[in-house]
Short mmCIF file of C-alpha atoms in Angstrom, two decimals:
data_model
loop_
_atom_site.label_atom_id
_atom_site.label_comp_id
_atom_site.label_asym_id
_atom_site.label_seq_id
_atom_site.Cartn_x
_atom_site.Cartn_y
_atom_site.Cartn_z
CA UNK A 1 257.99 -173.63 76.55
CA UNK A 2 258.82 -170.90 74.04
CA UNK A 3 262.43 -170.84 75.20
CA UNK A 4 262.76 -174.60 74.83
CA UNK A 5 261.33 -174.44 71.30
CA UNK A 6 263.80 -171.73 70.33
CA UNK A 7 266.72 -173.70 71.74
CA UNK A 8 265.60 -176.80 69.92
CA UNK A 9 265.81 -174.99 66.59
CA UNK A 10 263.67 -175.66 63.55
CA UNK A 11 264.81 -179.17 62.68
CA UNK A 12 263.50 -181.25 65.58
CA UNK A 13 260.22 -182.97 66.26
CA UNK A 14 259.72 -180.69 69.28
CA UNK A 15 258.54 -177.90 66.99
CA UNK A 16 254.80 -177.99 66.45
CA UNK A 17 253.28 -176.92 63.15
CA UNK A 18 251.06 -174.30 64.73
CA UNK A 19 252.11 -172.83 68.05
CA UNK A 20 250.95 -169.25 67.49
CA UNK A 21 248.45 -167.15 65.59
CA UNK A 22 250.77 -166.62 62.60
CA UNK A 23 251.17 -170.36 62.07
CA UNK A 24 247.43 -170.97 62.58
CA UNK A 25 246.16 -168.63 59.88
CA UNK A 26 243.52 -170.36 57.72
CA UNK A 27 243.96 -171.01 54.01
CA UNK A 28 242.51 -167.92 52.24
CA UNK A 29 239.01 -168.20 50.71
CA UNK A 30 240.31 -167.55 47.17
CA UNK A 31 242.69 -170.50 47.42
CA UNK A 32 239.89 -172.68 48.77
CA UNK A 33 237.75 -171.68 45.79
CA UNK A 34 240.62 -172.54 43.43
CA UNK A 35 240.89 -175.98 45.05
CA UNK A 36 237.20 -176.62 44.48
CA UNK A 37 237.52 -175.54 40.85
CA UNK A 38 240.51 -177.88 40.32
CA UNK A 39 238.92 -180.81 42.18
CA UNK A 40 241.39 -180.75 45.09
CA UNK A 41 240.91 -181.49 48.77
CA UNK A 42 242.13 -179.00 51.36
CA UNK A 43 244.43 -181.57 52.98
CA UNK A 44 245.69 -183.36 49.85
CA UNK A 45 249.50 -183.52 49.30
CA UNK A 46 251.47 -180.58 47.90
CA UNK A 47 254.72 -180.18 45.94
CA UNK A 48 256.83 -177.00 45.60
CA UNK A 49 259.01 -175.91 42.67
CA UNK A 50 261.41 -172.91 42.74
CA UNK A 51 263.00 -171.13 39.77
CA UNK A 52 265.77 -168.57 40.25
CA UNK A 53 265.85 -167.00 36.78
CA UNK A 54 262.08 -166.53 36.71
CA UNK A 55 262.05 -165.68 40.45
CA UNK A 56 258.93 -167.80 40.97
CA UNK A 57 257.72 -170.35 43.52
CA UNK A 58 255.03 -172.79 42.39
CA UNK A 59 252.73 -174.71 44.72
CA UNK A 60 251.28 -177.86 43.14
CA UNK A 61 248.54 -179.86 44.81
CA UNK A 62 247.23 -183.36 44.23
CA UNK A 63 243.77 -183.51 42.66
CA UNK A 64 241.28 -186.31 43.23
CA UNK A 65 242.48 -188.08 40.06
CA UNK A 66 245.83 -188.65 41.80
CA UNK A 67 247.84 -186.24 39.65
CA UNK A 68 249.35 -182.94 40.75
CA UNK A 69 248.07 -179.69 39.27
CA UNK A 70 249.40 -176.15 39.65
CA UNK A 71 247.49 -174.35 42.40
CA UNK A 72 249.31 -171.00 42.54
CA UNK A 73 252.52 -169.27 41.42
CA UNK A 74 254.17 -166.81 43.84
CA UNK A 75 256.75 -164.21 42.71
CA UNK A 76 259.93 -164.51 44.80
CA UNK A 77 260.84 -161.26 46.54
CA UNK A 78 264.56 -162.00 46.86
CA UNK A 79 267.08 -164.80 46.37
CA UNK A 80 270.84 -164.53 46.66
CA UNK A 81 273.94 -165.90 44.98
CA UNK A 82 274.25 -167.06 41.39
CA UNK A 83 272.60 -169.59 39.08
CA UNK A 84 274.02 -172.91 40.22
CA UNK A 85 274.02 -175.20 43.28
CA UNK A 86 275.19 -174.29 46.76
CA UNK A 87 278.70 -175.64 47.41
CA UNK A 88 279.96 -174.42 50.77
CA UNK A 89 278.92 -172.59 53.92
CA UNK A 90 279.01 -168.83 53.45
CA UNK A 91 278.93 -168.73 49.63
CA UNK A 92 275.54 -166.97 49.74
CA UNK A 93 274.15 -169.51 47.26
CA UNK A 94 270.50 -170.57 47.39
CA UNK A 95 270.45 -174.37 46.91
CA UNK A 96 269.37 -176.25 43.79
CA UNK A 97 268.21 -179.85 43.64
CA UNK A 98 265.54 -182.08 45.20
CA UNK A 99 264.77 -181.84 48.92
CA UNK A 100 262.21 -183.28 51.31
CA UNK A 101 260.32 -181.12 53.83
CA UNK A 102 258.83 -182.88 56.88
CA UNK A 103 256.85 -181.33 59.77
CA UNK A 104 259.95 -180.87 61.94
CA UNK A 105 261.39 -178.47 59.32
CA UNK A 106 258.41 -176.11 59.62
CA UNK A 107 259.30 -173.18 61.90
CA UNK A 108 256.37 -171.23 63.39
CA UNK A 109 258.78 -169.30 65.64
CA UNK A 110 260.88 -167.89 62.79
CA UNK A 111 262.50 -164.47 63.11
CA UNK A 112 261.39 -164.02 59.48
CA UNK A 113 257.66 -164.25 60.19
CA UNK A 114 257.32 -167.94 59.21
CA UNK A 115 259.71 -170.33 57.47
CA UNK A 116 260.60 -173.89 56.61
CA UNK A 117 264.05 -175.43 56.20
CA UNK A 118 264.88 -176.71 52.69
CA UNK A 119 266.78 -179.69 54.09
CA UNK A 120 270.07 -178.75 52.43
CA UNK A 121 272.45 -180.56 52.30
CA UNK A 122 270.79 -183.75 51.08
CA UNK A 123 272.62 -187.08 50.63
CA UNK A 124 273.88 -186.04 47.18
CA UNK A 125 275.29 -182.75 48.50
CA UNK A 126 276.99 -184.52 51.40
CA UNK A 127 278.54 -187.11 49.07
CA UNK A 128 280.23 -184.24 47.21
CA UNK A 129 281.43 -182.66 50.45
CA UNK A 130 279.12 -179.66 50.14
CA UNK A 131 278.43 -177.71 53.32
CA UNK A 132 275.83 -175.24 54.55
CA UNK A 133 273.03 -174.95 57.06
CA UNK A 134 269.83 -173.09 57.85
CA UNK A 135 268.85 -172.63 54.20
CA UNK A 136 265.23 -171.52 54.35
CA UNK A 137 262.18 -170.42 52.48
CA UNK A 138 260.93 -167.57 54.66
CA UNK A 139 259.33 -164.12 54.80
CA UNK A 140 260.84 -160.65 55.28
CA UNK A 141 262.15 -160.36 51.67
CA UNK A 142 265.79 -160.61 52.83
CA UNK A 143 268.15 -163.34 51.66
CA UNK A 144 271.65 -164.63 52.34
CA UNK A 145 271.44 -168.04 50.73
CA UNK A 146 267.67 -168.39 51.14
CA UNK A 147 264.50 -167.93 49.10
CA UNK A 148 262.69 -164.94 50.62
CA UNK A 149 259.01 -164.14 50.15
CA UNK A 150 256.84 -161.42 51.63
CA UNK A 151 255.24 -162.19 54.99
CA UNK A 152 251.81 -162.52 53.40
CA UNK A 153 253.11 -164.99 50.84
CA UNK A 154 254.91 -167.23 53.34
CA UNK A 155 251.77 -167.22 55.52
CA UNK A 156 249.81 -168.75 52.61
CA UNK A 157 252.53 -171.25 51.67
CA UNK A 158 252.96 -172.27 55.31
CA UNK A 159 249.22 -172.84 55.69
CA UNK A 160 249.16 -175.09 52.59
CA UNK A 161 252.03 -177.17 53.94
CA UNK A 162 250.44 -177.38 57.38
CA UNK A 163 247.13 -178.65 55.98
CA UNK A 164 248.89 -181.28 53.83
CA UNK A 165 250.62 -182.62 56.96
CA UNK A 166 247.32 -182.64 58.83
CA UNK A 167 245.96 -184.68 55.91
CA UNK A 168 248.63 -187.34 56.35
CA UNK A 169 251.44 -186.27 53.98
CA UNK A 170 254.67 -187.25 55.73
CA UNK A 171 256.87 -184.86 53.70
CA UNK A 172 256.44 -182.66 50.65
CA UNK A 173 259.02 -182.41 47.89
CA UNK A 174 260.89 -179.18 47.14
CA UNK A 175 262.40 -178.96 43.65
CA UNK A 176 264.79 -176.01 43.20
CA UNK A 177 266.04 -175.12 39.71
CA UNK A 178 268.18 -172.37 38.15
CA UNK A 179 265.43 -171.79 35.58
CA UNK A 180 262.56 -173.61 33.91
CA UNK A 181 264.25 -176.52 32.14
CA UNK A 182 263.06 -175.65 28.63
CA UNK A 183 265.08 -176.04 25.40
CA UNK A 184 265.48 -172.27 25.05
CA UNK A 185 266.87 -171.87 28.58
CA UNK A 186 269.19 -174.85 28.16
CA UNK A 187 270.44 -173.30 24.91
CA UNK A 188 271.01 -169.90 26.50
CA UNK A 189 273.07 -171.43 29.31
CA UNK A 190 274.81 -174.15 27.26
CA UNK A 191 278.31 -172.84 28.08
CA UNK A 192 277.69 -172.64 31.83
CA UNK A 193 280.02 -174.95 33.82
CA UNK A 194 277.00 -176.11 35.87
CA UNK A 195 275.34 -177.67 32.81
CA UNK A 196 276.22 -181.31 33.70
CA UNK A 197 274.50 -180.89 37.07
CA UNK A 198 271.52 -179.14 35.47
CA UNK A 199 271.09 -181.94 32.91
CA UNK A 200 271.05 -184.43 35.78
CA UNK A 201 268.27 -182.66 37.73
CA UNK A 202 266.39 -182.02 34.46
CA UNK A 203 265.81 -185.78 34.45
CA UNK A 204 263.65 -185.37 37.57
CA UNK A 205 262.02 -182.26 36.08
CA UNK A 206 261.03 -184.33 33.04
CA UNK A 207 259.70 -187.19 35.17
CA UNK A 208 257.34 -184.78 36.91
CA UNK A 209 256.35 -183.05 33.67
CA UNK A 210 255.24 -186.27 31.96
CA UNK A 211 253.67 -188.08 34.92
CA UNK A 212 252.41 -185.21 37.13
CA UNK A 213 253.44 -187.44 40.03
CA UNK A 214 256.05 -186.65 42.68
CA UNK A 215 259.20 -188.44 41.43
CA UNK A 216 260.83 -190.87 43.83
CA UNK A 217 264.37 -189.62 44.47
CA UNK A 218 267.41 -191.77 45.34
CA UNK A 219 271.16 -191.24 45.18
CA UNK A 220 274.08 -193.48 44.22
CA UNK A 221 277.52 -193.03 42.68
CA UNK A 222 277.21 -189.32 43.54
CA UNK A 223 274.28 -188.77 41.23
CA UNK A 224 270.46 -188.51 41.32
CA UNK A 225 268.26 -191.47 40.41
CA UNK A 226 264.54 -190.95 39.76
CA UNK A 227 261.63 -193.40 40.10
CA UNK A 228 263.84 -196.43 40.71
CA UNK A 229 262.07 -199.72 41.51
CA UNK A 230 263.26 -203.25 42.23
CA UNK A 231 263.76 -205.63 39.27
CA UNK A 232 261.08 -208.26 38.66
CA UNK A 233 263.25 -211.08 39.99
CA UNK A 234 264.43 -209.17 43.11
CA UNK A 235 263.21 -210.21 46.54
CA UNK A 236 263.65 -206.81 48.17
CA UNK A 237 263.82 -203.14 47.26
CA UNK A 238 267.22 -201.81 46.20
CA UNK A 239 269.27 -200.07 48.87
CA UNK A 240 270.83 -196.79 47.74
CA UNK A 241 273.92 -195.04 49.10
CA UNK A 242 274.93 -191.69 47.60
CA UNK A 243 278.62 -192.54 47.75
CA UNK A 244 278.40 -196.24 46.83
CA UNK A 245 277.86 -198.17 43.63
CA UNK A 246 274.30 -198.20 42.35
CA UNK A 247 272.29 -201.33 43.18
CA UNK A 248 270.29 -203.21 40.56
CA UNK A 249 267.09 -201.27 39.77
CA UNK A 250 264.62 -200.59 36.99
CA UNK A 251 262.44 -197.65 36.02
CA UNK A 252 258.83 -198.38 34.99
CA UNK A 253 258.62 -198.79 31.21
CA UNK A 254 255.72 -196.36 30.78
CA UNK A 255 257.69 -193.64 32.59
CA UNK A 256 260.83 -194.37 30.58
CA UNK A 257 258.92 -194.14 27.29
CA UNK A 258 257.21 -190.87 28.22
CA UNK A 259 260.44 -189.26 29.45
CA UNK A 260 262.39 -190.35 26.38
CA UNK A 261 259.71 -188.93 24.11
CA UNK A 262 259.85 -185.56 25.85
CA UNK A 263 263.63 -185.49 25.88
CA UNK A 264 263.83 -186.29 22.17
CA UNK A 265 261.62 -183.28 21.39
CA UNK A 266 263.63 -181.08 23.77
CA UNK A 267 266.96 -182.13 22.22
CA UNK A 268 265.71 -181.48 18.69
CA UNK A 269 264.54 -178.00 19.64
CA UNK A 270 267.79 -177.36 21.53
CA UNK A 271 269.83 -178.31 18.44
CA UNK A 272 267.72 -176.00 16.26
CA UNK A 273 268.23 -173.08 18.66
CA UNK A 274 271.99 -173.63 18.84
CA UNK A 275 272.26 -173.98 15.06
CA UNK A 276 270.55 -170.64 14.49
CA UNK A 277 272.98 -168.95 16.88
CA UNK A 278 270.90 -168.35 20.00
CA UNK A 279 273.07 -165.99 22.09
CA UNK A 280 274.65 -167.41 25.23
CA UNK A 281 273.47 -165.83 28.47
CA UNK A 282 275.95 -163.44 30.02
CA UNK A 283 277.84 -164.97 32.92
CA UNK A 284 277.46 -163.42 36.36
CA UNK A 285 279.77 -160.44 36.87
CA UNK A 286 279.28 -160.27 40.60
CA UNK A 287 275.55 -159.55 40.79
CA UNK A 288 274.13 -161.02 43.98
CA UNK A 289 270.96 -162.94 43.21
CA UNK A 290 267.68 -161.77 41.80
CA UNK A 291 264.22 -160.39 42.45
CA UNK A 292 260.92 -160.78 40.66
CA UNK A 293 260.08 -157.83 38.42
CA UNK A 294 256.91 -157.02 40.36
CA UNK A 295 258.99 -156.28 43.46
CA UNK A 296 261.81 -154.54 41.57
CA UNK A 297 259.22 -152.08 40.24
CA UNK A 298 258.19 -151.08 43.77
CA UNK A 299 261.49 -149.95 45.26
CA UNK A 300 263.99 -147.16 44.52
CA UNK A 301 266.82 -148.29 42.24
CA UNK A 302 264.94 -151.57 41.75
CA UNK A 303 266.61 -154.21 39.58
CA UNK A 304 265.74 -157.82 38.78
CA UNK A 305 269.45 -158.75 38.89
CA UNK A 306 269.99 -162.31 37.66
CA UNK A 307 266.25 -162.87 37.33
CA UNK A 308 264.47 -162.05 34.10
CA UNK A 309 263.33 -158.49 33.60
CA UNK A 310 259.88 -157.40 32.53
CA UNK A 311 258.75 -158.72 29.15
CA UNK A 312 256.48 -156.50 27.09
CA UNK A 313 256.28 -153.93 29.85
CA UNK A 314 258.52 -151.74 31.98
CA UNK A 315 259.25 -151.49 35.68
CA UNK A 316 257.53 -148.10 35.60
CA UNK A 317 254.34 -149.74 34.33
CA UNK A 318 254.57 -152.54 36.89
CA UNK A 319 254.92 -149.95 39.63
CA UNK A 320 251.21 -149.19 39.15
CA UNK A 321 250.22 -152.78 39.94
CA UNK A 322 249.46 -154.08 43.43
CA UNK A 323 252.37 -155.71 45.26
CA UNK A 324 251.77 -159.30 46.45
CA UNK A 325 252.42 -158.46 50.08
CA UNK A 326 254.15 -155.86 52.22
CA UNK A 327 257.66 -154.93 51.06
CA UNK A 328 259.81 -154.11 54.11
CA UNK A 329 261.74 -150.85 54.17
CA UNK A 330 265.12 -152.60 54.44
CA UNK A 331 264.81 -154.62 51.22
CA UNK A 332 267.89 -154.26 49.03
CA UNK A 333 267.64 -154.98 45.26
CA UNK A 334 270.35 -156.92 43.37
CA UNK A 335 273.35 -154.79 42.38
CA UNK A 336 276.56 -155.43 40.45
CA UNK A 337 279.89 -155.97 42.14
CA UNK A 338 281.86 -153.14 40.55
CA UNK A 339 285.23 -154.75 41.30
CA UNK A 340 284.16 -157.82 39.31
CA UNK A 341 282.86 -155.65 36.45
CA UNK A 342 286.12 -153.70 36.29
CA UNK A 343 288.25 -156.86 36.12
CA UNK A 344 286.00 -158.73 33.66
CA UNK A 345 287.03 -158.98 29.97
CA UNK A 346 285.24 -156.83 27.42
CA UNK A 347 281.97 -158.36 26.15
CA UNK A 348 281.99 -159.95 22.71
CA UNK A 349 280.31 -158.09 19.90
CA UNK A 350 279.05 -161.23 18.13
CA UNK A 351 276.82 -163.92 19.69
CA UNK A 352 278.75 -166.91 20.97
CA UNK A 353 277.74 -170.29 19.55
CA UNK A 354 278.67 -173.35 21.57
CA UNK A 355 280.64 -176.12 19.87
CA UNK A 356 281.67 -179.55 21.05
CA UNK A 357 284.97 -179.12 22.88
CA UNK A 358 286.75 -180.52 25.92
CA UNK A 359 285.92 -178.93 29.25
CA UNK A 360 289.48 -177.60 29.47
CA UNK A 361 288.91 -175.33 26.47
CA UNK A 362 286.31 -173.21 28.24
CA UNK A 363 287.21 -169.54 28.54
CA UNK A 364 287.94 -168.35 32.05
CA UNK A 365 287.85 -164.69 32.96
CA UNK A 366 291.26 -163.68 34.29
CA UNK A 367 291.27 -161.57 37.43
CA UNK A 368 292.90 -158.20 36.78
CA UNK A 369 293.86 -155.82 39.56
CA UNK A 370 291.46 -152.96 40.02
CA UNK A 371 292.69 -149.48 39.18
CA UNK A 372 294.19 -147.93 42.29
CA UNK A 373 293.50 -144.34 41.46
CA UNK A 374 289.90 -144.96 40.36
CA UNK A 375 288.10 -143.00 37.70
CA UNK A 376 284.98 -140.91 37.75
CA UNK A 377 282.65 -143.87 37.38
CA UNK A 378 284.52 -145.87 40.03
CA UNK A 379 283.98 -143.01 42.47
CA UNK A 380 280.37 -142.69 41.37
CA UNK A 381 279.83 -146.42 41.91
CA UNK A 382 281.27 -146.24 45.42
CA UNK A 383 279.13 -143.22 46.27
CA UNK A 384 276.07 -145.13 45.07
CA UNK A 385 276.88 -148.13 47.27
CA UNK A 386 277.19 -150.47 44.28
CA UNK A 387 280.32 -152.26 45.49
CA UNK A 388 280.34 -155.75 46.97
CA UNK A 389 278.40 -156.02 50.21
CA UNK A 390 275.90 -158.21 52.01
CA UNK A 391 272.50 -158.40 50.39
CA UNK A 392 270.34 -158.40 53.45
CA UNK A 393 269.10 -155.46 55.47
CA UNK A 394 271.32 -152.79 53.99
CA UNK A 395 270.32 -149.35 52.81
CA UNK A 396 271.38 -148.09 49.36
CA UNK A 397 273.27 -144.77 49.75
CA UNK A 398 271.98 -141.68 47.91
CA UNK A 399 273.10 -140.88 44.41
CA UNK A 400 275.70 -138.22 43.77
CA UNK A 401 275.94 -135.92 40.75
CA UNK A 402 278.95 -134.48 39.00
CA UNK A 403 279.87 -133.04 35.63
CA UNK A 404 281.44 -135.24 32.97
CA UNK A 405 284.50 -134.15 31.00
CA UNK A 406 284.09 -133.88 27.21
CA UNK A 407 284.77 -137.14 25.38
CA UNK A 408 287.61 -137.39 22.92
CA UNK A 409 287.12 -138.56 19.37
CA UNK A 410 289.97 -141.09 19.46
CA UNK A 411 288.81 -144.71 19.31
CA UNK A 412 290.35 -146.76 22.12
CA UNK A 413 289.84 -150.34 23.33
CA UNK A 414 287.29 -150.87 26.14
CA UNK A 415 288.75 -150.14 29.56
CA UNK A 416 287.75 -151.07 33.08
CA UNK A 417 286.25 -147.62 33.52
CA UNK A 418 284.15 -147.93 30.36
CA UNK A 419 282.79 -151.31 31.48
CA UNK A 420 282.12 -149.83 34.89
CA UNK A 421 280.21 -147.01 33.23
CA UNK A 422 278.10 -149.54 31.32
CA UNK A 423 277.26 -151.36 34.55
CA UNK A 424 276.26 -148.15 36.29
CA UNK A 425 274.11 -147.13 33.32
CA UNK A 426 272.43 -150.55 33.30
CA UNK A 427 271.58 -150.69 36.99
CA UNK A 428 270.50 -147.10 37.64
CA UNK A 429 266.77 -146.84 36.76
CA UNK A 430 265.69 -143.80 34.79
CA UNK A 431 269.15 -143.20 33.35
CA UNK A 432 268.76 -141.15 30.17
CA UNK A 433 271.34 -142.29 27.61
CA UNK A 434 270.54 -139.40 25.27
CA UNK A 435 271.43 -136.90 27.98
CA UNK A 436 274.64 -138.80 28.70
CA UNK A 437 275.53 -138.70 25.00
CA UNK A 438 274.91 -134.97 24.96
CA UNK A 439 277.24 -134.56 27.94
CA UNK A 440 279.95 -136.60 26.20
CA UNK A 441 279.75 -134.61 22.93
CA UNK A 442 282.75 -132.28 22.23
CA UNK A 443 282.15 -128.67 23.23
CA UNK A 444 284.03 -125.42 22.43
CA UNK A 445 286.69 -124.69 25.01
CA UNK A 446 285.11 -121.33 25.81
CA UNK A 447 281.83 -122.93 26.80
CA UNK A 448 283.29 -125.56 29.11
CA UNK A 449 283.05 -124.40 32.69
CA UNK A 450 283.67 -126.18 35.92
CA UNK A 451 280.49 -127.03 37.74
CA UNK A 452 280.68 -127.64 41.48
CA UNK A 453 279.36 -131.02 42.54
CA UNK A 454 276.11 -130.96 44.45
CA UNK A 455 276.40 -132.14 48.04
CA UNK A 456 275.32 -135.73 48.55
CA UNK A 457 271.94 -136.14 50.17
CA UNK A 458 271.93 -137.69 53.60
CA UNK A 459 270.11 -141.04 53.94
CA UNK A 460 266.80 -141.13 55.70
CA UNK A 461 267.46 -142.38 59.22
CA UNK A 462 263.84 -142.86 60.20
CA UNK A 463 263.03 -146.34 61.42
CA UNK A 464 260.69 -148.54 59.39
CA UNK A 465 257.23 -148.96 60.85
CA UNK A 466 256.74 -152.05 62.95
CA UNK A 467 254.84 -154.79 61.10
CA UNK A 468 251.66 -156.14 62.65
CA UNK A 469 251.73 -159.67 63.99
CA UNK A 470 249.44 -160.98 61.25
CA UNK A 471 249.39 -160.09 57.57
CA UNK A 472 246.37 -159.91 55.25
CA UNK A 473 246.18 -162.73 52.75
CA UNK A 474 247.74 -162.20 49.34
CA UNK A 475 244.86 -164.08 47.74
CA UNK A 476 242.29 -161.84 49.39
CA UNK A 477 243.89 -158.64 48.15
CA UNK A 478 246.86 -157.56 50.23
CA UNK A 479 247.34 -153.91 50.93
CA UNK A 480 249.61 -151.83 48.74
CA UNK A 481 253.32 -151.76 49.54
CA UNK A 482 254.06 -149.54 52.49
CA UNK A 483 257.27 -148.21 50.91
CA UNK A 484 256.72 -144.63 49.70
CA UNK A 485 257.72 -144.37 46.05
CA UNK A 486 260.93 -142.41 45.65
CA UNK A 487 261.91 -142.67 49.29
CA UNK A 488 265.19 -144.31 50.24
CA UNK A 489 264.81 -147.59 52.13
CA UNK A 490 265.96 -147.55 55.70
CA UNK A 491 267.68 -150.14 57.83
CA UNK A 492 265.41 -152.04 60.15
CA UNK A 493 266.64 -152.00 63.74
CA UNK A 494 266.27 -155.76 63.73
CA UNK A 495 268.57 -156.30 60.74
CA UNK A 496 269.41 -159.58 59.06
CA UNK A 497 272.94 -159.76 60.39
CA UNK A 498 271.77 -159.34 63.98
CA UNK A 499 269.07 -161.93 63.55
CA UNK A 500 270.86 -164.54 61.46
CA UNK A 501 272.38 -166.22 64.45
CA UNK A 502 268.94 -166.81 65.96
CA UNK A 503 266.42 -169.44 64.90
CA UNK A 504 265.04 -168.55 61.51
#
């Protein structure tokens, strides 16, 4: 029976919701207490929202008044790719948009503890010719186009979905966004080429925000349509086709009025932020995905990548807090692609303010060939393992040390090496800029002496401890992260690349 389930995959009705102990774990007592406090039933419908920039997953649940309320927010351990939708198979992008999760997409036999398939590509994605498969929300904190949680977190989320299906919900909605669709985030990313797509899915975001009801999603003319209903004089419901012309439909007047009111306020605030010169967010320079700050604080060389860093605190302070689940030894934090950094143009000194202009006037970074000989920082970057590589199940190499030649006083334009140095400085935790400045200061010739480079430390080749079959609940106080602070992560024998071909 197990073999037949594995062969069937995770997208068929042959997969039961709960075929093993992992999939049968009860909803934790703290979540049950939160449901009672918020007037929710255990088996009432749920809705899930994902945000890449904030690296958060929200679980909303329907209360007895019929509206959805936020039950719990989970920090995302790892997501891959860039801000923006998934376009093609192998681009490492985690999808964005609206998806429907039915019981057949729940996978209790996942190689990543537990998982569910996002349902990408949906009808809209297919109409645009977008490709991809097996895009999951799963455990194990490893991602190659997925949203990865800890095992304890996915156990809770899975149990909430399972109970909603037992209660009669036929499918729950998954809304995946690049960031929370607020005026300040829209202003920061106003020059991003994905903005037309983001404005389109913001319509659905706004429908949910003003109604606290799951928006009805349809597709026509290669676009999203939300909360469409048949006109008063129509005899049947409109039939939608993602690639065809839109049928006649209406949107309830009360919903239209509420959405327009919210959008008017958002647009006024957006205009104010742009007028005062809100800086444009830096475009991706090859960084692969992001990680919530609480997880970045727990691992060596931790970085939040394209997700937001800690606000009002530091990763060192967060390192004292309890991790929401077990962080596996093979987790790999986001790192810059040094080849992309070296070929990128120098950053602008002044904030960029967007102006109305044709799409063809957008600046495009020209690809420049990387320096063949390589400089000190290029070699340092390669020794540190900060070049382009797969995100999942890889071990960061040890750092190497070397002396730095005295800096000259001549002012020169930024070079690839200087931008590379800035990237290394940014992504190496604990880097002391004052010490670096002291190294770069001119010194008398008599005092400058060659210092032999210290031998590179060998990576720890010990295998990570085998995880138990079941994980303690996050809500009930999960154990501290098993990763020893300061120790280099090691590659799990059952790595992502060896498992990716199997059922997730």
